[in-house]
Tab-separated table of C-alpha atoms in Angstrom:
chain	number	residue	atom	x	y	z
A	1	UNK	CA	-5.798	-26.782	18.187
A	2	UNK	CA	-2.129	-25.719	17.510
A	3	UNK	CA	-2.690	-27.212	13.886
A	4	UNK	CA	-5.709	-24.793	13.499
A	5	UNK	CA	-3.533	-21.993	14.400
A	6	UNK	CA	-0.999	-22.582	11.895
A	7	UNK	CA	-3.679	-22.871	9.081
A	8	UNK	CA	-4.647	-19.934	9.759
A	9	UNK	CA	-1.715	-17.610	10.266
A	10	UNK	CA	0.017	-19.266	6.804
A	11	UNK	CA	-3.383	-18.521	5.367
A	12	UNK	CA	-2.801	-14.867	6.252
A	13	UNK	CA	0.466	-14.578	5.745
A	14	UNK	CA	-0.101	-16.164	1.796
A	15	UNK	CA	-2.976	-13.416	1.524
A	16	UNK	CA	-0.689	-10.439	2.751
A	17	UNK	CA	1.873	-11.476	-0.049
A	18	UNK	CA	-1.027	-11.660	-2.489
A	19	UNK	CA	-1.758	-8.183	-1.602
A	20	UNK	CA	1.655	-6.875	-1.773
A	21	UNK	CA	1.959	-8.276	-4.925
A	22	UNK	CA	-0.820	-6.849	-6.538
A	23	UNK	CA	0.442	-3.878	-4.950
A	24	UNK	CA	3.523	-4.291	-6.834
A	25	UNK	CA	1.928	-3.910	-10.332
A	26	UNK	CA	0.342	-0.719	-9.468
A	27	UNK	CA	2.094	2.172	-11.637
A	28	UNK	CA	2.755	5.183	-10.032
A	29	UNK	CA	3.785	9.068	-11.541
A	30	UNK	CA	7.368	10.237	-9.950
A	31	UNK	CA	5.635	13.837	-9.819
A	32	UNK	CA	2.332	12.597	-7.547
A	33	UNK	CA	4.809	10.439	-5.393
A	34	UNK	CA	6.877	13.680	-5.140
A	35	UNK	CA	3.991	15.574	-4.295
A	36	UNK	CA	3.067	13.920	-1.561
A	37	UNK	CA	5.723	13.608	-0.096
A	38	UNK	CA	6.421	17.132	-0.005
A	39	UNK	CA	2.887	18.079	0.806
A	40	UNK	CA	2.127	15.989	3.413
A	41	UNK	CA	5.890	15.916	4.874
A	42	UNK	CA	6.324	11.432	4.646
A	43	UNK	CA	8.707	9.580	3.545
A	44	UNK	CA	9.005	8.271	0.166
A	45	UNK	CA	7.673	4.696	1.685
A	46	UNK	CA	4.548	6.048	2.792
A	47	UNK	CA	3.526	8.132	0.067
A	48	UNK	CA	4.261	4.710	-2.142
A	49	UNK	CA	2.435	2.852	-0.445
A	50	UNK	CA	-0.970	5.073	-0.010
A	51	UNK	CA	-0.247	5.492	-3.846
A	52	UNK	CA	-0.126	2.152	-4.743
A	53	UNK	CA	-3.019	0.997	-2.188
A	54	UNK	CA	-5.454	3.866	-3.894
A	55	UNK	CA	-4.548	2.949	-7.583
A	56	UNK	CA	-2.052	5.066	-8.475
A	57	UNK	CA	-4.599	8.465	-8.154
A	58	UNK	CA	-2.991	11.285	-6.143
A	59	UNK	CA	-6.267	12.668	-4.737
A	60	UNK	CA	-7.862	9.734	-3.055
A	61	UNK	CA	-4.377	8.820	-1.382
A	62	UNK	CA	-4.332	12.819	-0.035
A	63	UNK	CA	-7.812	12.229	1.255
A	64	UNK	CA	-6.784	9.593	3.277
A	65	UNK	CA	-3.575	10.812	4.548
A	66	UNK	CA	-5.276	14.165	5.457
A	67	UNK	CA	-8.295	12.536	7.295
């Protein structure tokens, strides 16, 4: 049982640094990380990462911060 348990947290810990990884290679503009920041008062990690996680485009990642 313990065995199974292990599986499975290494198996989501190897697919959370997938993600972050492809995460990485997401460009993002200096002005739209800017803007949100300022807009939606967040710090510079946050508005990164609902950047990176929508693609890079602004509007989608205000959508979701607004909602």
């Amino acid at each position: 049982a313990m065995s199974v348990i292990g599986d499975r947290r290494s198996r989501e810990q190897k697919a959370k640094q997938e993600r972050e990884k492809e995460l990485a290679k997401v460009m993002i503009k200096k002005e739209d990380l800017e803007l949100i920041m300022t807009e939606m008062e967040i710090s510079r990690a946050a508005a990164e990462r609902s950047l990176r996680e929508h693609m890079g485009n602004v509007v989608e990642a205000l959508i979701t911060l607004t909602n």
